[in-house]
Amino acid sequence: MNFQTLKMSACTVALTTAFTSVAFAQATGESPEFAAMVANGELPPVAERASMEPEVIDFGEVGTYGGSWRFGLSSTGDDGTLRSHVGTNGLVRWHRNLKELTPNVARDWEVSEDAREFTFFLRKGMKWSDGAPFTTSDIAFSINDVLLNGEYEDLSTRFKSGGEALRLEVIDETTFKIVFDHPNGEFLGQMAREEGANLNFFPRHYCEKFHPTYTDDLSAAMEANGAPDWQTLFLQQCGNPREGQRWLNAERPVLDPWVIVNPLDGAATVVTLKANPFFWQVDQAGNQLPYINDLQGRIFQDPEAMTLAAIGGQFDFQYRHIDAPGNRPVLADNRDAGGYELYEVTAAGGNYNWIQPNLNHKDPVINALFNEKDFRVALSIGIDREEVIDTALLGEGTPWQTGPFEDTDLYHERVATQHLEFDPDRSNELLDGLGLTERNDDGIRLMSDGRPARFLVDIRNTYPHIVDMMLVIKDQWEEELGVSIDLNVVDRSLHKLRSKNADHDMTSDSGNATWMPGQLPSAILPIDSSSRHAPLWTEWYRSGGKSGVEPPEHTKKRYEHWEAIFATADPKERIRLFHAIADIAADEFEAFGVTKNASTYGVVAKELRNVLPGMKSTSQFPSPANVFMPQAWFWAK
């Protein structure tokens, strides 16, 4: 079967026609629980439930049904872990080799030579988790009534090209076309991201009950749910692929392998999900997936408690929140007692600790200082990275700024390696040159208004390794440079809110920069919420200049290059334009890193099967879901 696929070799994109290994076979096997429900007349036969064209997933052994997957959540706001396990299940997904896209909810697709038209073919007979048909009617609702509804929310740039929004053309119940006025070489890569699932996320038969176009009076529903407007009501009931509301409503039909039963709300201590009886994938023998019957996510309040649970054998697969380098020895030492093996999760690019001064600071004195490139360079070369790596990371690391690694076509030497040397003498010269020559009794330099150069660094509480690293850097900066920092360790929601509103001094976070198709290059261009060094420039761009702060010309030039990347289907031109963005970013040096993203280690129960090696940790896609297919994991009998 011929498929039009987006090929990615070392982050190089090419639109080609390729042969993809995807088969369709009638579902013949099912879990004993579902078989009993069929016998009792509670469910239709499995061949009808799994669609006429289920996707065949061959990830190793043919498995057996049953059992639970136990894991940990860092808080009731940890929707990211649920996404990483259940997935977002958009039209396409990345193959596990991370070099090509493969069908997912869509069984096939075609792309025009000019990358303006994308035709998708859905699986005939596919159903939502409540048994209702999944057709192009759902696609039309998701796109026209939600995505393109300006009263609901602003359209993300992911769904535009040349500043113009996508258009939908429905052909029949299982075929539709996405059309752009300008070429969009990034579109398939965008569809493989979590946000791409917006095109097929909203079940029309359910969600239209909360939409004013289809329900005249929503006042009673709004009052019952404490929603001030229909937009809030719709979000509460129907969710969003990337946000926590997705896990609050157990009644919403889904296309996922597991369905939420006990929601992730403020009162939860355990979140549970059950196998979807209408799931649309089967194994190589025709058995409907998933094998594992239920997921049980226990909610923790701090990473240390999660680590103790891991070494106590209370997790069946887990790497999020327990993969700090300092945990590795204790995880390794308790493998036999805990009944697990260490599982390596490798990096795809980027930095383990990305320090971002706020270039949109609301304090004019701090803002002026942070916007001096020499100040940022002084802080970077004032870091003894080898000491940080040896002290906080047990010697595991390589000094690095950001960007794709050396083995990719998008590697940019200056972005990745400039200003890494530890040179406190040069750093002090730069700081003196900025007029920071006076110091207080503690040896801290004074800013232009006489206040000490003391700044607050926001860090998420799920990153203890970053806290360890920043404590070493704190000592280095204070002793060598006369610049002081305090660490503000906060939960994810507050961290996100403070950076979005530009209320922070600096943030310290991980940065996963591969520049793969579909990934926003937030480390070299203020483009999304990860661009914490310039959140108000990001807001200006995303709002079309309606809000935020107008950025300088060098940033506007990068936005022009970014728009051109969207508009090209030529892989060589894409590389050239990315390097043009990176050239400017290297000149400006707006933020700085410490060490390469390194391999981290989690745990996997010894009796859990089909958990393949080579898993990547990246914001490019949910992992392991969508790529390493937990629905094909099973318990050895």
XYZ file of C-alpha atoms in Angstrom:
637
model
C 0.000 0.000 0.000
C 1.430 3.369 -0.988
C 1.320 6.185 1.501
C 2.402 9.786 1.145
C 4.689 10.144 4.142
C 6.781 12.808 5.707
C 10.301 11.451 6.011
C 12.677 12.795 8.599
C 16.331 11.827 8.498
C 18.376 13.570 11.181
C 15.722 16.270 11.319
C 15.696 16.692 7.524
C 12.219 16.767 6.056
C 11.178 15.534 2.658
C 7.740 14.872 1.273
C 7.995 11.551 -0.495
C 5.876 8.593 -1.452
C 6.974 5.667 0.677
C 5.897 2.136 1.469
C 4.607 1.955 5.027
C 4.061 -1.331 6.844
C 0.431 -1.050 7.867
C -2.126 -3.824 7.476
C -5.838 -4.171 8.003
C -7.369 -7.341 9.389
C -10.652 -8.144 10.998
C -10.527 -8.253 14.786
C -11.125 -11.800 16.020
C -9.874 -11.870 19.625
C -10.850 -9.875 22.709
C -10.446 -9.778 26.467
C -12.433 -12.301 28.532
C -14.290 -9.413 30.157
C -15.478 -8.051 26.817
C -16.257 -11.556 25.508
C -18.582 -12.083 28.482
C -20.275 -8.757 27.761
C -20.797 -9.814 24.127
C -22.325 -13.102 25.298
C -24.678 -11.144 27.576
C -25.711 -8.810 24.778
C -24.016 -5.781 26.413
C -21.511 -5.268 23.584
C -21.526 -5.960 19.843
C -19.002 -8.505 18.462
C -15.373 -7.425 18.485
C -15.152 -7.317 14.668
C -17.815 -4.606 14.692
C -16.272 -2.689 17.589
C -12.695 -2.424 16.319
C -13.721 -1.045 12.878
C -13.612 -2.697 9.477
C -10.013 -1.499 9.045
C -8.252 -1.769 12.410
C -4.580 -0.969 12.524
C -2.331 -3.959 13.151
C 0.315 -3.299 15.814
C 3.219 -5.740 15.859
C 5.491 -4.789 18.740
C 6.879 -8.202 19.547
C 5.028 -11.045 21.222
C 1.330 -11.748 20.942
C 0.176 -10.910 24.422
C -2.373 -12.013 26.969
C -5.137 -9.971 28.548
C -5.486 -8.657 32.048
C -3.722 -6.908 34.874
C -3.051 -3.306 35.808
C -0.362 -0.752 35.101
C 0.547 1.164 38.274
C 2.312 4.508 38.022
C 2.694 7.798 39.854
C 1.443 11.326 39.290
C 3.266 14.269 40.823
C 0.038 16.115 41.708
C -3.550 16.575 40.600
C -2.104 18.940 37.983
C 0.094 16.263 36.435
C -1.933 15.787 33.268
C 1.332 15.387 31.348
C 1.930 11.928 32.795
C -1.530 10.785 31.737
C -0.927 12.096 28.223
C 2.412 10.318 28.097
C 0.717 7.009 28.950
C -2.603 7.252 27.098
C -1.553 9.484 24.209
C -3.429 12.096 22.237
C -4.157 9.856 19.235
C -4.232 12.262 16.351
C -4.501 11.466 12.671
C -0.811 10.513 12.343
C 2.023 9.666 14.704
C 5.786 9.270 14.600
C 7.098 5.793 13.891
C 9.275 4.503 16.698
C 12.353 4.977 14.500
C 11.570 8.732 14.675
C 12.401 9.041 10.973
C 8.953 8.860 9.428
C 5.309 9.401 10.157
C 2.845 6.565 10.149
C -0.984 6.355 10.060
C -2.859 6.480 13.340
C -6.515 7.531 13.563
C -6.284 8.115 9.815
C -5.554 4.880 7.942
C -3.871 6.713 5.041
C -3.165 10.142 3.577
C -2.031 11.900 0.419
C -0.174 15.188 0.040
C -0.108 17.421 -3.013
C 3.271 18.187 -4.550
C 3.043 21.816 -3.434
C 2.191 20.801 0.172
C -1.052 22.774 0.110
C -3.598 19.943 0.123
C -3.670 17.050 2.590
C -6.244 14.321 2.015
C -6.968 11.953 4.916
C -8.808 8.628 4.877
C -10.445 7.490 8.112
C -11.006 3.871 9.133
C -14.379 2.554 8.015
C -16.622 1.555 10.893
C -14.428 3.202 13.536
C -16.209 4.180 16.763
C -15.893 6.365 19.822
C -15.562 4.672 23.207
C -19.361 4.799 23.686
C -19.959 2.961 20.410
C -21.059 5.994 18.370
C -19.611 6.178 14.814
C -16.494 8.237 14.239
C -16.768 9.963 10.850
C -15.901 13.151 9.010
C -18.886 14.723 10.775
C -16.715 14.715 13.910
C -13.815 16.184 11.935
C -16.067 18.967 10.637
C -17.299 19.747 14.139
C -13.762 19.739 15.568
C -12.445 22.061 12.874
C -15.325 24.361 11.945
C -17.153 24.631 15.272
C -14.205 24.504 17.677
C -10.832 25.145 16.051
C -11.976 27.898 13.669
C -14.526 29.383 16.062
C -13.094 32.767 16.969
C -15.583 33.119 19.826
C -14.138 30.024 21.464
C -10.399 30.687 21.205
C -7.753 32.168 18.936
C -6.446 29.837 16.269
C -2.937 28.565 16.925
C -0.267 29.269 14.328
C 0.073 25.481 14.060
C -3.059 25.501 11.926
C -2.061 28.369 9.661
C 0.277 28.915 6.754
C 1.217 32.326 5.439
C -0.978 33.753 8.172
C -4.077 32.098 6.683
C -6.078 29.391 8.454
C -6.589 25.878 7.156
C -9.848 25.020 5.363
C -11.802 21.778 5.470
C -13.360 20.009 2.511
C -15.458 16.968 3.426
C -15.567 14.389 0.618
C -17.531 11.554 2.218
C -17.995 9.891 5.622
C -14.395 8.692 5.774
C -12.528 11.110 3.491
C -11.677 14.769 3.951
C -9.164 17.296 2.732
C -7.270 20.032 4.565
C -6.423 22.927 2.242
C -4.045 25.857 2.731
C -3.671 28.926 0.544
C 0.085 28.661 0.986
C 2.398 25.611 1.163
C 2.689 24.073 4.620
C 5.662 21.770 4.842
C 5.295 21.545 8.645
C 1.681 20.402 8.714
C 2.084 16.620 9.003
C 4.712 17.080 11.696
C 2.285 19.351 13.533
C -0.425 16.671 13.273
C 1.862 14.176 15.025
C 2.136 16.503 18.018
C -0.354 16.563 20.884
C -1.990 19.707 19.507
C -2.605 17.987 16.178
C -5.259 15.833 17.815
C -7.546 18.886 17.856
C -8.701 17.858 14.378
C -10.289 14.652 15.636
C -10.644 15.199 19.378
C -14.249 16.336 19.803
C -17.133 13.807 19.454
C -19.882 15.772 17.773
C -22.775 13.717 19.155
C -21.609 14.510 22.692
C -19.978 17.939 22.526
C -22.671 19.679 20.480
C -24.813 19.540 23.642
C -22.464 22.199 25.075
C -22.141 24.336 21.939
C -24.475 27.306 21.261
C -24.700 26.515 17.539
C -26.476 23.248 18.323
C -28.080 23.867 21.728
C -30.190 27.014 22.053
C -30.200 27.356 25.826
C -27.066 26.456 27.767
C -27.922 28.451 30.884
C -29.027 25.457 32.962
C -25.872 23.503 32.112
C -23.704 26.546 32.816
C -25.321 27.074 36.192
C -25.055 23.395 37.134
C -21.335 23.377 36.336
C -20.468 26.833 37.672
C -19.436 28.001 34.214
C -19.611 31.768 33.574
C -19.897 31.332 29.796
C -20.408 28.650 27.159
C -16.689 28.547 26.366
C -15.856 27.499 29.934
C -18.686 24.962 29.903
C -17.441 23.466 26.642
C -13.894 23.185 27.971
C -15.142 21.549 31.177
C -17.164 18.940 29.334
C -15.092 18.306 26.214
C -11.559 19.181 27.256
C -8.520 19.838 25.127
C -5.801 17.425 23.935
C -3.091 19.151 25.989
C -4.896 20.432 29.070
C -5.943 18.877 32.362
C -9.698 19.323 31.728
C -9.413 16.350 29.404
C -9.201 14.046 32.408
C -12.056 15.544 34.434
C -15.115 14.223 32.591
C -15.545 10.455 32.595
C -18.602 10.732 30.339
C -16.796 12.219 27.344
C -16.286 9.605 24.567
C -12.687 9.137 23.401
C -10.579 7.357 20.771
C -7.941 6.320 23.322
C -6.942 2.778 24.341
C -8.134 3.473 27.889
C -11.063 5.527 29.167
C -10.986 7.647 32.322
C -13.067 6.242 35.198
C -11.842 8.067 38.302
C -11.029 11.626 37.127
C -7.922 13.680 37.830
C -9.604 16.279 40.002
C -8.687 18.086 43.187
C -10.170 15.401 45.410
C -8.468 12.449 43.730
C -5.827 10.303 45.372
C -5.823 7.680 42.605
C -6.758 8.133 38.955
C -8.036 5.050 37.138
C -8.693 4.224 33.503
C -10.287 1.144 31.915
C -9.741 -0.513 28.537
C -11.795 0.961 25.692
C -14.076 -1.800 24.281
C -14.249 0.030 20.934
C -10.526 0.582 20.444
C -9.369 0.424 16.819
C -6.024 -1.407 17.002
C -5.311 -5.149 17.031
C -2.192 -7.275 17.365
C -0.712 -9.384 14.578
C -3.043 -12.262 15.473
C -6.169 -10.104 15.306
C -6.617 -9.621 19.068
C -8.088 -6.262 20.030
C -5.807 -3.990 22.032
C -5.092 -2.942 24.733
C -3.987 -6.053 26.596
C -3.719 -4.340 29.993
C -7.155 -3.925 31.504
C -6.707 -0.844 33.676
C -4.314 1.957 34.604
C -3.910 3.138 38.174
C -2.180 6.457 38.774
C -1.441 7.225 42.406
C -1.088 10.917 43.236
C 1.989 12.044 45.189
C 2.870 15.403 46.663
C 6.650 15.317 46.266
C 9.241 13.519 44.089
C 10.942 11.883 47.077
C 7.775 9.972 47.945
C 7.549 8.826 44.334
C 11.116 7.560 44.415
C 10.389 5.591 47.592
C 7.337 4.076 45.909
C 9.451 3.123 42.892
C 12.127 1.308 44.907
C 9.335 -0.391 46.849
C 8.075 -1.984 43.640
C 4.850 0.065 43.544
C 5.276 1.184 39.905
C 5.110 -1.067 36.861
C 6.541 1.476 34.461
C 7.682 4.965 35.437
C 10.357 7.439 34.485
C 8.679 10.818 34.816
C 9.495 12.501 38.154
C 11.895 9.768 39.361
C 14.608 10.074 36.694
C 16.843 12.630 38.419
C 20.512 11.592 38.233
C 20.732 11.455 42.006
C 18.071 8.733 42.062
C 19.958 6.387 39.786
C 22.111 4.656 42.434
C 19.185 3.950 44.750
C 17.017 2.743 41.857
C 19.802 0.432 40.730
C 20.470 -0.910 44.220
C 16.833 -1.889 44.793
C 16.095 -3.650 41.498
C 15.863 -7.153 42.897
C 13.868 -6.210 45.979
C 11.512 -4.033 43.943
C 11.027 -6.560 41.148
C 11.993 -4.155 38.368
C 14.762 -3.344 35.902
C 16.207 0.055 35.071
C 14.814 1.481 31.851
C 16.877 3.991 29.847
C 15.120 6.958 28.248
C 17.386 8.729 25.787
C 17.422 12.372 24.781
C 16.561 13.698 21.339
C 18.336 17.036 21.744
C 18.322 20.153 23.879
C 19.525 21.048 27.345
C 19.091 19.541 30.793
C 19.014 22.976 32.422
C 18.019 25.982 30.314
C 18.357 29.283 32.203
C 16.190 32.066 30.824
C 16.423 35.663 32.081
C 13.146 37.513 31.521
C 13.787 40.016 28.712
C 10.277 41.403 29.249
C 10.753 42.167 32.930
C 8.284 44.672 34.406
C 10.980 46.314 36.553
C 12.706 48.797 34.211
C 16.097 48.550 35.931
C 16.182 44.748 35.846
C 14.745 44.757 32.321
C 17.489 47.051 31.067
C 20.168 44.877 32.697
C 18.781 41.575 31.406
C 18.576 43.000 27.889
C 22.309 43.653 27.884
C 23.917 40.784 25.973
C 27.153 41.239 27.933
C 25.256 40.539 31.156
C 23.912 37.263 29.783
C 27.308 36.253 28.413
C 28.899 37.100 31.783
C 26.470 34.798 33.591
C 27.070 31.983 31.108
C 30.879 32.066 31.261
C 30.568 32.513 35.030
C 29.330 28.923 35.278
C 31.876 26.181 35.903
C 29.865 23.531 34.069
C 32.259 20.698 34.837
C 31.834 21.361 38.562
C 28.041 21.473 38.150
C 28.058 18.176 36.263
C 30.387 16.466 38.726
C 28.594 17.758 41.818
C 24.908 17.644 40.873
C 24.792 15.039 38.086
C 27.283 12.447 39.301
C 29.600 13.294 36.403
C 26.997 12.523 33.720
C 26.813 15.403 31.263
C 28.404 17.419 28.474
C 28.600 21.242 28.537
C 26.051 22.509 26.032
C 23.819 25.438 25.235
C 20.838 24.102 23.243
C 19.730 22.826 19.863
C 19.881 19.535 17.956
C 22.830 17.267 18.601
C 25.866 17.000 16.313
C 24.571 14.016 14.336
C 21.691 15.952 12.752
C 21.490 18.184 9.687
C 20.061 20.978 11.833
C 22.994 21.077 14.247
C 24.182 24.682 14.703
C 27.617 24.988 16.262
C 27.359 28.506 17.724
C 23.893 27.968 19.206
C 25.131 24.755 20.783
C 28.628 25.567 21.969
C 29.384 29.292 22.307
C 30.118 30.868 25.703
C 30.564 27.533 27.483
C 34.064 28.158 28.816
C 34.435 29.007 32.502
C 36.156 32.402 32.498
C 35.410 34.362 35.697
C 37.983 37.031 34.853
C 36.315 37.829 31.538
C 32.913 37.641 33.206
C 33.905 40.241 35.793
C 35.296 42.492 33.058
C 31.939 42.380 31.284
C 30.023 43.147 34.470
C 32.341 46.026 35.309
C 31.852 47.339 31.783
C 28.121 47.468 32.390
C 28.694 49.822 35.305
C 28.131 47.203 38.009
C 31.259 48.233 39.868
C 29.872 48.982 43.325
C 29.165 46.209 45.840
C 27.359 45.925 49.171
C 28.838 44.522 52.378
C 28.050 40.993 51.221
C 30.061 41.463 48.041
C 26.986 41.578 45.813
C 27.128 44.036 42.934
C 24.725 46.978 42.956
C 22.477 47.837 40.040
C 22.041 51.353 38.661
C 19.455 52.269 41.318
C 21.559 50.946 44.208
C 19.693 47.700 44.740
C 21.762 44.491 44.937
C 21.891 42.300 41.833
C 19.840 39.585 43.492
C 17.319 37.670 41.402
C 14.711 34.968 41.870
C 14.961 31.832 39.709
C 11.692 29.906 39.224
C 12.042 26.116 39.119
C 9.305 23.504 38.908
C 9.136 21.271 41.979
C 9.254 18.165 39.778
C 12.867 18.949 38.796
C 15.016 18.247 41.883
C 18.084 17.760 39.682
C 17.720 21.333 38.405
C 17.494 22.562 41.994
C 20.750 20.711 42.729
C 22.418 22.234 39.680
C 21.234 25.749 40.459
C 22.503 25.516 44.036
C 26.000 24.927 42.657
C 25.585 27.789 40.179
C 24.282 30.050 42.956
C 27.520 29.557 44.898
C 29.639 30.113 41.778
C 27.913 33.343 40.775
C 27.984 34.779 44.289
C 31.620 33.890 44.956
C 33.089 34.618 41.529
C 30.839 37.318 40.060
C 29.032 39.082 42.889
C 25.616 38.204 41.438
C 23.132 36.548 43.779
C 20.130 34.329 43.120
C 17.450 32.735 45.252
C 15.591 29.610 44.133
C 11.801 29.769 43.898
C 10.645 26.135 43.713
C 6.978 26.091 42.734
C 4.410 23.709 41.273
C 3.843 23.453 37.536
C 0.730 25.605 37.378
C 2.280 28.542 39.264
C 5.510 28.216 37.284
C 3.529 28.403 34.050
C 1.379 31.323 35.225
C 4.319 33.433 36.443
C 6.263 32.997 33.214
C 3.205 33.593 31.015
C 2.559 36.907 32.776
C 6.267 37.855 32.779
C 6.252 37.977 36.592
C 9.516 36.049 36.921
C 13.135 37.196 37.057
C 14.585 34.019 35.558
C 13.426 30.469 35.019
C 15.467 27.302 35.019
C 13.915 24.426 33.122
C 14.741 21.573 30.782
C 14.697 22.323 27.061
C 14.119 19.684 24.402
C 15.319 21.178 21.146
C 15.388 18.873 18.116
C 13.680 21.197 15.595
C 11.940 18.124 14.191
C 8.974 18.799 11.896
C 6.156 20.032 14.073
C 8.344 21.186 16.971
C 8.311 24.881 17.731
C 11.898 26.174 18.110
C 11.112 27.961 21.367
C 14.740 28.140 22.515
C 15.819 30.248 19.524
C 12.548 32.047 18.780
C 9.891 33.407 21.195
C 7.069 31.260 19.885
C 5.230 29.467 22.705
C 4.950 29.095 26.472
C 8.392 27.460 26.614
C 9.966 30.734 25.435
C 10.132 32.027 28.981
C 12.876 34.493 28.129
C 10.400 36.643 26.175
C 6.775 35.763 26.977
C 5.413 39.157 25.960
C 7.137 39.046 22.571
C 5.528 35.625 22.151
C 2.143 37.091 23.049
C 2.648 39.905 20.519
C 3.374 37.395 17.756
C 0.600 34.959 18.602
C -1.985 37.759 18.924
C -0.997 39.379 15.655
C 0.250 42.440 17.493
C -2.983 42.951 19.455
C -1.385 42.364 22.855
C 1.971 41.751 24.447
C 5.107 43.781 23.725
C 6.403 44.559 20.258
C 9.763 42.785 19.847
C 12.943 44.248 18.337
C 13.748 43.913 14.649
C 16.056 40.918 15.109
C 13.141 38.953 16.559
C 10.747 40.099 13.845
C 13.268 38.857 11.281
C 13.231 35.434 12.929
C 9.431 35.420 12.731
C 9.731 36.072 9.001
C 12.070 33.094 8.650
C 9.668 30.963 10.678
C 6.759 31.867 8.407
C 8.950 30.949 5.440
C 9.710 27.543 7.003
C 5.989 26.890 7.209
C 5.607 27.898 3.581
C 8.199 25.583 2.072
C 8.077 21.919 1.160
C 11.764 21.912 0.178
C 13.862 20.096 2.833
C 17.070 21.943 1.911
C 15.318 25.297 2.153
C 13.912 24.291 5.551
C 17.433 23.606 6.833
C 18.717 26.912 5.419
C 15.931 28.874 7.088
C 16.384 27.135 10.439
C 20.056 27.987 10.339
C 19.145 31.600 9.536
C 16.991 31.712 12.697
C 19.790 30.072 14.652
C 22.347 32.569 13.328
C 20.318 35.452 14.763
C 19.655 33.597 18.017
C 23.380 32.936 18.383
C 24.124 36.628 17.815
C 21.598 37.686 20.453
C 22.367 34.935 23.005
C 19.115 35.477 24.900
C 19.390 32.508 27.278
C 21.944 29.858 28.141
C 22.230 26.225 29.101
C 24.406 24.024 31.258
C 24.625 20.494 29.858
C 23.268 18.294 27.128
C 20.059 16.441 27.780
C 21.405 13.107 28.964
C 19.879 9.665 29.174
C 17.727 9.206 32.238
C 16.495 6.063 33.942
C 13.160 4.872 35.182
C 11.801 1.494 36.216
C 9.954 -1.285 34.399
C 8.524 -4.345 36.121
C 10.395 -7.537 35.241
C 7.250 -9.340 34.079
C 5.997 -6.550 31.786
C 6.454 -7.534 28.142
C 6.771 -5.713 24.786
C 8.373 -2.653 26.397
C 10.886 -1.983 23.640
C 14.226 -0.196 24.225
C 15.058 3.155 22.679
C 12.331 5.345 24.173
C 12.857 9.073 23.727
C 12.077 11.842 26.165
C 10.800 14.802 24.170
C 8.010 17.336 24.035
C 7.586 16.417 20.374
C 5.128 13.643 21.189
C 3.706 11.786 24.203
C 6.150 9.066 25.231
C 5.706 6.123 25.588
C 2.171 6.550 24.193
C 1.649 7.079 20.455
C 5.178 5.875 19.651
C 6.068 2.950 21.955
C 2.472 1.735 22.178
C 1.709 0.751 25.796
C -1.537 -0.782 24.505
C 0.665 -3.641 23.223
C 2.348 -4.189 26.614
C 1.207 -7.200 28.610
C 1.948 -9.210 31.711
C 3.772 -12.513 31.448
C 1.737 -15.313 32.962
